[in-house]
Short mmCIF file of C-alpha atoms and ligand atoms in Angstrom, two decimals:
data_model
loop_
_atom_site.label_atom_id
_atom_site.label_comp_id
_atom_site.label_asym_id
_atom_site.label_seq_id
_atom_site.Cartn_x
_atom_site.Cartn_y
_atom_site.Cartn_z
CA MET A 19 92.37 98.40 118.09
CA LEU A 20 91.77 98.18 114.51
CA LYS A 21 89.13 100.53 113.24
CA THR A 22 86.60 99.78 110.81
CA ALA A 23 83.64 102.10 109.08
CA ILE A 24 80.64 101.09 107.45
CA VAL A 25 79.57 103.29 104.55
CA GLY A 26 77.04 102.96 101.84
CA LEU A 27 74.01 104.30 100.29
CA PRO A 28 70.88 104.80 102.38
CA ASN A 29 69.14 101.40 102.98
CA ALA A 30 72.11 99.29 102.38
CA GLY A 31 71.54 97.84 105.74
CA LYS A 32 74.41 99.68 107.49
CA SER A 33 72.74 99.64 111.00
CA THR A 34 71.75 96.11 110.63
CA LEU A 35 75.24 95.24 110.09
CA PHE A 36 76.35 97.42 112.99
CA ASN A 37 74.10 95.86 115.49
CA ARG A 38 75.07 92.36 114.01
CA LEU A 39 78.58 93.00 114.65
CA VAL A 40 78.36 94.93 117.97
CA GLY A 41 75.56 93.44 119.53
CA ARG A 42 72.98 96.03 120.91
CA LYS A 43 74.43 96.07 124.48
CA ALA A 44 77.80 97.23 123.48
CA ALA A 45 76.78 99.89 121.23
CA VAL A 46 77.57 103.39 122.35
CA VAL A 47 76.49 106.62 120.88
CA SER A 48 79.14 109.15 120.66
CA ASN A 49 79.12 112.80 119.67
CA ILE A 50 82.27 113.42 117.88
CA PRO A 51 83.52 116.94 117.82
CA GLY A 52 83.49 118.72 114.69
CA VAL A 53 80.62 116.66 113.23
CA THR A 54 77.25 117.96 113.88
CA ARG A 55 75.29 114.66 113.89
CA ASP A 56 75.59 111.66 116.19
CA ARG A 57 77.10 108.73 114.86
CA ARG A 58 77.53 105.35 116.61
CA GLU A 59 80.72 103.54 117.32
CA GLY A 60 81.21 100.19 119.17
CA VAL A 61 83.44 97.23 119.51
CA GLY A 62 82.39 94.75 116.91
CA ARG A 63 83.34 91.19 116.83
CA ILE A 64 83.28 88.19 114.54
CA SER A 65 84.55 85.13 116.33
CA ASP A 66 88.03 86.06 117.81
CA LEU A 67 88.55 89.05 115.76
CA GLU A 68 87.63 92.47 117.64
CA PHE A 69 87.62 95.80 116.01
CA ARG A 70 86.29 99.26 116.59
CA ILE A 71 83.32 100.00 114.10
CA ILE A 72 81.92 103.35 113.14
CA ASP A 73 78.44 103.31 111.83
CA THR A 74 77.99 106.24 109.49
CA GLY A 75 74.27 105.62 109.43
CA GLY A 76 71.74 108.17 110.88
CA TRP A 77 70.42 109.59 107.66
CA ASN A 78 68.82 106.30 106.28
CA ASN A 79 65.78 108.03 105.42
CA GLN A 80 67.40 110.66 103.34
CA THR A 81 67.26 110.04 99.66
CA ASN A 82 70.31 112.22 98.94
CA PHE A 83 73.70 112.78 100.31
CA SER A 84 73.62 116.20 102.10
CA LEU A 85 76.99 118.10 102.69
CA GLN A 86 76.59 117.10 106.29
CA VAL A 87 76.44 113.50 105.46
CA ILE A 88 79.39 113.60 103.16
CA GLU A 89 81.29 115.42 105.77
CA GLN A 90 80.53 112.52 108.23
CA ILE A 91 81.46 109.88 105.79
CA GLU A 92 84.59 111.71 104.95
CA PHE A 93 85.47 111.80 108.72
CA SER A 94 85.03 108.26 109.16
CA LEU A 95 87.09 107.38 106.17
CA LEU A 96 89.85 109.35 107.87
CA SER A 97 89.62 107.70 111.15
CA ALA A 98 88.98 104.07 110.20
CA ASP A 99 91.67 101.70 108.75
CA VAL A 100 89.53 99.45 106.89
CA ILE A 101 86.22 100.49 105.21
CA PHE A 102 83.24 98.27 104.68
CA PHE A 103 81.41 99.53 101.57
CA LEU A 104 77.86 98.04 102.21
CA VAL A 105 75.61 97.59 99.06
CA ASP A 106 72.02 96.39 98.84
CA ALA A 107 72.65 93.47 96.58
CA LYS A 108 69.00 92.83 95.85
CA ALA A 109 68.69 95.95 93.69
CA GLN A 110 71.20 97.12 91.17
CA ASN A 111 71.54 100.84 91.91
CA GLU A 112 73.67 102.98 89.61
CA GLN A 113 74.10 105.34 92.43
CA ASN A 114 76.49 102.87 93.81
CA LYS A 115 78.86 103.42 91.05
CA GLU A 116 78.77 107.10 91.73
CA PHE A 117 79.44 106.36 95.29
CA ALA A 118 82.24 103.91 94.45
CA LYS A 119 83.98 106.53 92.31
CA TRP A 120 83.98 109.11 95.02
CA LEU A 121 85.19 106.58 97.50
CA LYS A 122 88.04 105.58 95.25
CA ARG A 123 88.96 109.39 94.97
CA LYS A 124 88.62 109.85 98.69
CA THR A 125 90.62 107.18 100.24
CA ASN A 126 93.31 104.80 99.49
CA LYS A 127 92.64 102.73 102.34
CA PRO A 128 91.45 99.05 101.96
CA VAL A 129 87.68 99.03 101.18
CA ILE A 130 85.86 95.70 101.38
CA LEU A 131 82.80 95.48 99.11
CA VAL A 132 80.21 93.92 101.28
CA ALA A 133 77.11 92.70 99.35
CA ASN A 134 74.13 92.64 101.83
CA LYS A 135 70.63 91.11 101.67
CA CYS A 136 72.02 88.00 100.12
CA GLU A 137 69.86 85.64 102.01
CA SER A 138 68.51 83.99 98.83
CA HIS A 139 70.36 82.62 95.88
CA ARG A 140 68.86 84.91 93.34
CA SER A 141 69.82 87.94 95.08
CA GLY A 142 73.40 89.11 95.42
CA ASN A 143 74.52 90.63 92.19
CA VAL A 144 77.21 93.21 92.49
CA ASP A 145 79.11 92.38 89.24
CA TYR A 146 78.49 95.95 88.02
CA LEU A 147 80.88 97.11 90.72
CA GLN A 148 83.67 94.66 89.87
CA PHE A 149 85.84 97.11 87.90
CA PHE A 150 86.46 99.32 91.01
CA ASP A 151 88.76 96.68 92.25
CA PHE A 152 87.49 96.83 95.85
CA ILE A 153 88.32 93.76 98.01
CA GLY A 154 85.64 91.20 97.86
CA PRO A 155 82.85 91.18 97.28
CA VAL A 156 81.73 89.43 100.38
CA TYR A 157 78.25 88.09 100.25
CA ILE A 158 76.29 88.51 103.56
CA SER A 159 72.91 88.77 105.05
CA ALA A 160 73.26 91.04 108.11
CA GLU A 161 69.75 90.35 109.12
CA HIS A 162 69.94 86.50 108.71
CA ASN A 163 73.44 86.44 110.12
CA LEU A 164 74.81 84.80 106.93
CA GLY A 165 78.48 85.23 105.45
CA MET A 166 80.03 86.30 108.55
CA ILE A 167 82.78 83.62 108.22
CA ASP A 168 83.44 85.17 104.86
CA LEU A 169 83.58 88.65 106.31
CA TYR A 170 86.02 87.24 109.06
CA ASP A 171 88.25 85.68 106.47
CA THR A 172 88.41 88.91 104.37
CA LEU A 173 88.92 91.18 107.22
CA ALA A 174 91.69 88.94 108.63
CA GLY A 175 93.30 88.88 105.37
CA VAL A 176 93.35 92.62 105.06
CA ILE A 177 94.67 92.80 108.59
CA GLU A 178 97.46 90.55 107.61
CA SER A 179 98.32 92.45 104.70
CA PHE A 180 98.81 95.52 106.88
CA ILE A 181 101.32 93.51 108.77
CA ASP A 182 102.98 92.32 105.81
CA SER A 183 103.41 95.81 104.62
CA SER A 184 104.91 98.54 106.52
CA TYR A 185 101.47 99.90 107.48
CA VAL A 186 101.77 98.80 111.25
CA ILE A 187 102.67 101.81 113.21
CA PRO A 188 105.13 101.07 115.82
CA GLN A 189 103.78 101.33 119.53
CA SER A 190 106.18 104.34 120.20
CA SER A 191 104.43 106.38 117.62
CA PRO A 192 100.95 107.29 118.97
CA THR A 193 99.77 109.33 116.13
CA ILE A 194 98.37 108.06 113.09
CA GLN A 195 100.45 108.40 109.87
CA VAL A 196 98.04 110.29 107.72
CA ALA A 197 97.66 109.52 104.02
CA ASP A 198 98.70 111.92 101.54
CA TYR A 199 95.31 113.32 100.94
CA LEU A 200 94.70 114.38 104.46
CA ASP A 201 95.06 118.00 105.46
CA PRO A 202 97.73 118.26 108.15
CA GLU A 203 96.01 121.24 109.70
CA LYS A 204 92.66 119.44 109.95
CA ASN A 205 94.13 116.31 111.37
CA LYS A 206 95.44 118.36 114.25
CA GLN A 207 91.95 119.07 115.44
CA ILE A 208 90.67 115.61 114.87
CA PRO A 209 91.43 113.20 117.78
CA VAL A 210 92.37 110.22 115.70
CA SER A 211 94.18 107.82 117.94
CA ARG A 212 95.29 104.61 116.40
CA THR A 213 95.09 102.84 119.47
CA GLY A 214 96.04 99.25 119.17
CA THR A 215 97.63 97.43 116.23
CA THR A 216 100.69 97.16 118.72
CA SER A 217 103.26 94.64 118.08
CA ASP A 218 101.39 92.28 120.30
CA GLN A 219 98.33 92.54 118.33
CA ALA A 220 100.34 92.21 115.10
CA ASN A 221 101.43 88.93 116.47
CA GLU A 222 98.05 87.98 117.33
CA PHE A 223 96.92 88.74 113.58
CA THR A 224 99.72 86.82 112.02
CA LYS A 225 99.43 83.67 113.97
CA LEU A 226 98.78 80.81 111.61
CA LYS A 227 96.19 78.56 112.96
CA ILE A 228 96.64 74.92 112.17
CA ALA A 229 94.29 72.05 112.89
CA ILE A 230 95.84 68.78 113.25
CA ILE A 231 93.23 66.29 112.19
CA GLY A 232 93.45 62.55 112.51
CA ARG A 233 91.78 59.39 113.71
CA PRO A 234 92.54 58.35 117.14
CA ASN A 235 96.16 56.68 117.50
CA VAL A 236 97.48 58.11 114.36
CA GLY A 237 100.06 59.93 116.47
CA LYS A 238 98.75 63.38 117.00
CA SER A 239 99.92 63.93 120.60
CA THR A 240 103.35 62.36 119.66
CA PHE A 241 103.77 64.81 116.92
CA LEU A 242 102.68 67.59 119.18
CA ASN A 243 105.32 66.56 121.73
CA SER A 244 108.16 66.41 119.06
CA LEU A 245 107.27 69.83 117.96
CA LEU A 246 107.21 71.24 121.32
CA ALA A 247 110.31 69.64 122.55
CA GLU A 248 112.24 71.60 119.88
CA ASN A 249 110.39 74.78 120.25
CA ARG A 250 109.37 77.52 122.77
CA LEU A 251 105.86 77.04 123.93
CA ILE A 252 104.14 80.38 124.28
CA THR A 253 100.83 79.40 125.78
CA SER A 254 98.90 76.21 126.15
CA SER A 255 95.90 77.58 128.09
CA GLU A 256 94.32 79.78 125.59
CA PRO A 257 90.46 79.32 125.46
CA GLY A 258 89.93 77.01 122.64
CA THR A 259 88.76 78.22 119.35
CA THR A 260 86.49 75.21 119.08
CA ARG A 261 84.04 74.01 121.86
CA ASP A 262 85.52 72.50 124.89
CA SER A 263 89.06 72.66 123.42
CA VAL A 264 92.48 74.17 124.40
CA ASP A 265 94.67 75.69 121.79
CA ILE A 266 98.51 75.70 121.94
CA THR A 267 100.57 78.53 120.62
CA TYR A 268 104.44 78.10 120.14
CA ASP A 269 107.20 79.90 118.35
CA HIS A 270 108.30 78.33 115.20
CA GLY A 271 111.45 80.07 114.12
CA GLY A 272 110.22 83.38 115.18
CA LYS A 273 106.52 82.64 113.73
CA LEU A 274 103.80 82.18 116.08
CA ILE A 275 101.78 79.15 115.27
CA THR A 276 98.57 78.23 116.97
CA LEU A 277 97.63 74.50 117.04
CA ILE A 278 93.92 74.08 117.32
CA ASP A 279 91.95 71.71 119.19
CA THR A 280 94.72 70.03 120.99
CA ALA A 281 92.29 69.31 124.02
CA GLY A 282 90.87 66.49 122.08
CA ILE A 283 94.36 65.32 121.55
CA ARG A 284 95.28 65.43 125.24
CA ARG A 285 92.24 64.17 126.75
CA LYS A 286 92.43 60.86 124.58
CA ALA A 287 91.88 58.80 127.59
CA ASN A 288 88.24 59.77 127.29
CA VAL A 289 86.77 56.86 125.15
CA THR A 290 83.66 58.77 124.27
CA ASP A 291 85.76 61.15 122.47
CA ASP A 292 86.90 58.44 120.24
CA LEU A 293 83.60 57.75 118.82
CA GLU A 294 83.46 58.26 115.22
CA SER A 295 80.90 60.74 115.07
CA ARG A 296 82.47 62.74 117.63
CA PHE A 297 85.60 62.74 115.76
CA VAL A 298 84.10 63.98 112.56
CA GLU A 299 82.01 66.57 114.34
CA LYS A 300 85.18 67.97 116.15
CA SER A 301 87.18 67.83 113.08
CA MET A 302 84.47 70.02 111.37
CA GLU A 303 84.50 72.46 114.05
CA SER A 304 88.36 72.64 113.90
CA ILE A 305 88.52 73.06 110.13
CA LYS A 306 86.12 76.20 110.51
CA CYS A 307 88.54 77.89 112.85
CA SER A 308 91.82 77.24 110.99
CA HIS A 309 93.68 78.49 107.95
CA VAL A 310 95.45 75.10 107.13
CA ILE A 311 94.51 71.55 107.84
CA VAL A 312 97.05 68.93 108.52
CA LEU A 313 95.36 65.69 107.86
CA MET A 314 97.44 63.09 109.73
CA LEU A 315 97.33 59.28 108.62
CA ASP A 316 98.66 56.22 110.00
CA SER A 317 101.06 54.91 107.23
CA PHE A 318 99.98 51.50 108.11
CA VAL A 319 96.49 52.23 107.49
CA GLY A 320 96.73 54.77 104.56
CA ILE A 321 93.79 57.02 103.53
CA GLU A 322 90.25 56.05 104.37
CA GLN A 323 86.82 57.27 103.32
CA GLN A 324 86.45 59.39 106.56
CA ASP A 325 89.81 61.07 105.96
CA LEU A 326 88.66 61.80 102.37
CA SER A 327 85.50 63.37 103.77
CA ILE A 328 87.50 65.55 106.06
CA GLY A 329 89.83 66.52 103.23
CA GLU A 330 86.92 67.34 101.05
CA ALA A 331 85.21 69.53 103.85
CA ALA A 332 88.54 71.36 104.41
CA ILE A 333 88.85 72.12 100.53
CA LYS A 334 85.14 73.25 100.52
CA GLY A 335 85.64 75.38 103.33
CA GLY A 336 88.43 77.15 101.45
CA LYS A 337 91.28 75.98 103.76
CA GLY A 338 94.78 75.03 102.84
CA ILE A 339 95.41 71.33 103.41
CA ILE A 340 98.52 69.11 103.68
CA ILE A 341 98.56 65.26 104.23
CA VAL A 342 101.03 63.80 106.75
CA LEU A 343 101.81 60.08 106.71
CA ASN A 344 103.04 59.32 110.23
CA LYS A 345 104.93 56.20 111.45
CA TRP A 346 106.94 56.06 108.44
CA ASP A 347 109.73 54.40 110.56
CA LEU A 348 107.41 51.24 110.45
CA ILE A 349 107.09 51.11 106.64
CA ASN A 350 109.36 48.89 104.87
CA LYS A 351 111.61 50.35 102.34
CA ASN A 352 110.04 48.41 99.40
CA ASP A 353 106.53 49.65 100.26
CA ARG A 354 107.13 53.19 100.51
CA SER A 355 106.90 54.33 97.09
CA LYS A 356 103.70 52.22 96.54
CA LEU A 357 102.06 53.79 99.53
CA ILE A 358 102.88 57.34 98.49
CA LYS A 359 101.42 56.44 95.01
CA PHE A 360 98.26 55.15 96.38
CA VAL A 361 97.72 58.30 98.55
CA LYS A 362 98.55 60.67 95.75
CA GLN A 363 96.06 58.80 93.50
CA GLN A 364 93.19 58.99 96.01
CA GLU A 365 94.03 62.63 96.39
CA VAL A 366 93.72 63.40 92.70
CA THR A 367 90.54 61.05 92.08
CA ARG A 368 88.65 61.76 95.18
CA LEU A 369 89.71 65.24 96.18
CA PHE A 370 90.34 66.58 92.74
CA LEU A 371 93.44 68.28 94.03
CA GLU A 372 97.10 67.20 94.59
CA VAL A 373 98.07 67.76 98.23
CA PRO A 374 101.48 68.22 99.67
CA THR A 375 102.15 64.77 101.22
CA ILE A 376 104.90 64.69 103.85
CA THR A 377 106.27 61.48 105.39
CA ILE A 378 107.18 61.74 109.04
CA SER A 379 108.06 59.94 112.34
CA ALA A 380 106.62 61.59 115.11
CA LEU A 381 107.94 59.14 117.50
CA LYS A 382 111.54 59.76 116.15
CA ALA A 383 110.95 63.45 115.68
CA MET A 384 111.79 63.21 111.91
CA ARG A 385 110.55 65.90 109.61
CA CYS A 386 108.00 67.21 112.14
CA SER A 387 109.13 70.87 111.54
CA ASP A 388 108.76 70.37 107.80
CA VAL A 389 105.21 69.81 108.26
CA ILE A 390 104.71 73.40 109.73
CA ASP A 391 107.05 74.93 107.25
CA LYS A 392 104.87 73.54 104.54
CA CYS A 393 101.67 74.90 106.23
CA LEU A 394 103.34 78.38 106.21
CA GLU A 395 103.92 78.09 102.58
CA VAL A 396 100.34 77.05 101.76
CA ASN A 397 99.16 79.80 103.95
CA GLU A 398 101.11 82.42 101.93
CA PHE A 399 99.57 81.17 98.65
CA LEU A 400 96.13 81.40 99.99
CA SER A 401 96.64 85.09 100.25
CA ARG A 402 98.24 85.45 96.90
CA LYS A 403 96.98 88.15 94.48
CA ILE A 404 97.17 87.67 90.93
CA SER A 405 97.08 90.71 88.30
CA THR A 406 94.23 90.86 85.97
CA ALA A 407 96.60 91.09 82.90
CA LYS A 408 98.27 88.00 84.03
CA LEU A 409 95.03 86.03 84.56
CA ASN A 410 93.61 87.06 81.13
CA ASN A 411 96.82 85.99 79.39
CA TRP A 412 96.70 82.61 81.29
CA LEU A 413 92.99 82.35 80.10
CA ILE A 414 93.82 82.86 76.51
CA ASP A 415 96.46 80.22 76.69
CA ALA A 416 94.50 77.76 78.65
CA LEU A 417 91.31 78.05 76.36
CA ASN A 418 93.71 77.43 73.53
CA ARG A 419 95.15 74.31 74.91
CA HIS A 420 91.83 72.75 75.45
CA THR A 421 88.62 73.96 73.75
CA HIS A 422 85.23 73.39 75.32
CA PRO A 423 83.00 71.28 73.06
CA LEU A 424 80.01 72.99 71.41
CA VAL A 425 76.88 73.19 73.32
CA LYS A 426 73.96 72.51 70.94
CA GLY A 427 76.04 73.99 68.10
CA ARG A 428 77.06 77.02 70.05
CA ALA A 429 80.56 77.73 71.30
CA ILE A 430 81.27 78.60 74.83
CA LYS A 431 82.83 81.83 75.04
CA MET A 432 85.10 82.94 78.09
CA LYS A 433 85.89 86.40 77.97
CA TYR A 434 87.40 87.85 81.08
CA ILE A 435 88.64 86.77 84.31
CA ALA A 436 89.52 88.68 87.59
CA GLN A 437 90.48 87.64 91.15
CA ILE A 438 87.68 88.50 93.56
CA GLY A 439 89.00 87.38 96.76
CA THR A 440 91.70 85.72 98.68
CA LYS A 441 91.78 83.05 101.38
CA PRO A 442 90.85 81.15 99.33
CA PRO A 443 91.91 82.73 96.19
CA ALA A 444 88.55 83.21 94.26
CA PHE A 445 87.99 84.24 90.69
CA SER A 446 85.09 85.32 88.56
CA LEU A 447 85.09 84.29 84.99
CA ILE A 448 82.58 85.97 82.47
CA CYS A 449 81.24 83.61 80.13
CA ASN A 450 78.21 83.53 77.67
CA MET A 451 76.76 80.19 78.91
CA PRO A 452 77.95 79.55 82.40
CA LYS A 453 75.24 76.90 83.24
CA ASN A 454 76.53 74.76 80.12
CA VAL A 455 80.09 74.49 81.01
CA ASP A 456 81.16 70.86 81.69
CA GLU A 457 82.18 70.07 85.51
CA SER A 458 85.37 68.49 83.99
CA TYR A 459 86.18 71.69 81.98
CA ILE A 460 85.79 73.78 85.02
CA ARG A 461 88.05 71.24 87.00
CA TYR A 462 90.61 71.47 84.24
CA LEU A 463 90.64 75.41 84.46
CA VAL A 464 90.79 75.35 88.28
CA ASN A 465 93.69 72.87 88.23
CA ASP A 466 95.38 74.93 85.61
CA LEU A 467 95.08 78.03 87.57
CA ARG A 468 96.53 76.41 90.54
CA LYS A 469 99.32 75.00 88.81
CA ASN A 470 100.10 78.24 87.07
CA PHE A 471 99.85 80.61 90.19
CA PHE A 472 99.45 78.62 93.36
CA ALA A 473 100.69 75.41 94.73
CA GLU A 474 99.46 71.92 95.74
CA GLY A 475 97.02 72.03 98.70
CA VAL A 476 95.59 75.42 97.95
CA PRO A 477 91.84 75.40 97.09
CA VAL A 478 91.03 77.74 94.18
CA ARG A 479 87.44 78.88 93.57
CA LEU A 480 86.15 79.78 90.15
CA LEU A 481 82.66 81.41 89.60
CA LEU A 482 81.32 81.47 86.25
CA LYS A 483 79.24 84.53 85.66
CA LYS A 484 77.16 85.56 82.79
CA ASN A 485 77.97 88.81 81.03
CA LYS A 486 75.01 91.11 81.11
CA ASN A 487 73.98 92.44 77.92
CA PRO A 488 73.23 96.12 78.38
CA TYR A 489 71.17 96.25 75.10
CA ALA A 490 68.95 93.06 75.91
CA LYS A 491 65.36 93.91 76.59
P1 GDP B 518 96.84 60.19 118.94
O1 GDP B 518 95.60 59.58 119.49
O2 GDP B 518 96.62 60.59 117.58
O3 GDP B 518 97.03 61.30 119.71
O4 GDP B 518 98.08 59.20 118.92
P2 GDP B 518 99.26 59.12 120.00
O5 GDP B 518 100.18 60.22 119.70
O6 GDP B 518 98.75 58.82 121.30
O7 GDP B 518 99.99 57.80 119.37
C1 GDP B 518 99.42 56.58 119.26
C2 GDP B 518 100.39 55.52 119.37
O8 GDP B 518 101.17 55.40 118.20
C3 GDP B 518 101.40 55.60 120.53
O9 GDP B 518 101.73 54.26 121.02
C4 GDP B 518 102.71 56.22 119.81
O10 GDP B 518 103.87 55.90 120.59
C5 GDP B 518 102.68 55.51 118.44
N1 GDP B 518 103.18 56.46 117.56
C6 GDP B 518 103.02 57.72 117.15
N2 GDP B 518 103.85 58.37 116.38
C7 GDP B 518 104.58 57.21 115.80
C8 GDP B 518 105.53 57.12 114.87
O11 GDP B 518 106.12 58.05 114.21
N3 GDP B 518 106.19 55.83 114.73
C9 GDP B 518 105.94 54.73 115.62
N4 GDP B 518 106.53 53.62 115.35
N5 GDP B 518 104.85 54.87 116.56
C10 GDP B 518 104.26 56.15 116.71
#
């Protein structure tokens, strides 16, 4: 099982996060050989993601890091695969910079910057740590159980990147491949067993979760049957990701794909399920649990308000989206281009985003696999990382092509952009007057970012932030 460790200054909220993830019942206290103080370990869980978690707390009342404490943290850095660097985001504490520097020196494992205590809008500023290039930040409130979905997404993204790289240790090799900095002698004494991350789990993590969403009778079941007729069904009885649902996993040319919420599709005889409110509610649940949304439309009916609301929810939730126009076989050749044009226009004017749009006939098994191929492509773009240099070159160019109008005689200055997250790709843009930037200008930047580095159907987030003037009183 993947191992994580929570590190950070005293009072960042490490134990609260530990308890939140592990749940008090599951927490065990273990005495680790070679470490004089106790530390807590347990199995943490966010939704379907399970991982071992080490709380390096236990010295919360200390104001300084003693040697012993440092030893403990170092130990947890060695044994964990992913580190949560927890920061109290309510108070900007310069000591965090020191800690961050030290952390960078000590480990080259993925470190997720977690900004805790973000229960109110005004709290939550960890900009001063952005140059350390940690993953994130993820804004949470461990105490109020906020931001756990973001933590899930970030952690899942990191796990996926392990699998993409050669980081996964084959099952036949029981010992951890230690990083260069690790003293081999010392490593012998430490019972570090990277249990898990077996190939089975690797598959578990790489599974792309797709929600097929569409009004009753658009052809979801027919689509599913066509897909499964051509492909190997892995399991059809997994407990559903959403309430009262069953998910289906199948092998799509060697890639495992989970189709979410297919119970709703199968139990279509149940009339109450077809009620509009239930449809929307179920769709929202499925959106939350998936990576990419397939919004299926009946070509005869086209796109409707409700479909647009679902599209909007998917984009807001940071999910990839593609639109499928089913029953294409029924559409007269002369009407085809008009129909596509109409849907495309709705996407741009209502969703502010062009969405990959695929025409299929589920009944005739036409282009059904293309839908999944497209989902895989969109999903890849969701985790794409762009270098800061490339981004800033793009920014100069984008600002030159279109200048923001003056605001009360003052020029808007945009100085620096950096990627702060993936899944969805998120960017922080430093600006002198973030509140005065036009909505339409932000949209221009977001769309241009997408065109340059991503693809249709990929939501891109841009956060405008004010640069703090250190000399201001
Ligand atoms: P669901 O409620 O979304 O699961 O819809 P179904 O898969 O049950 O399909 C509803 C109806 O549309 C059925 O009568 C299907 O045979 C029909 N249908 C589904 N896909 C197509 C298609 O591509 N072309 C045509 N002509 N009919 C289709």
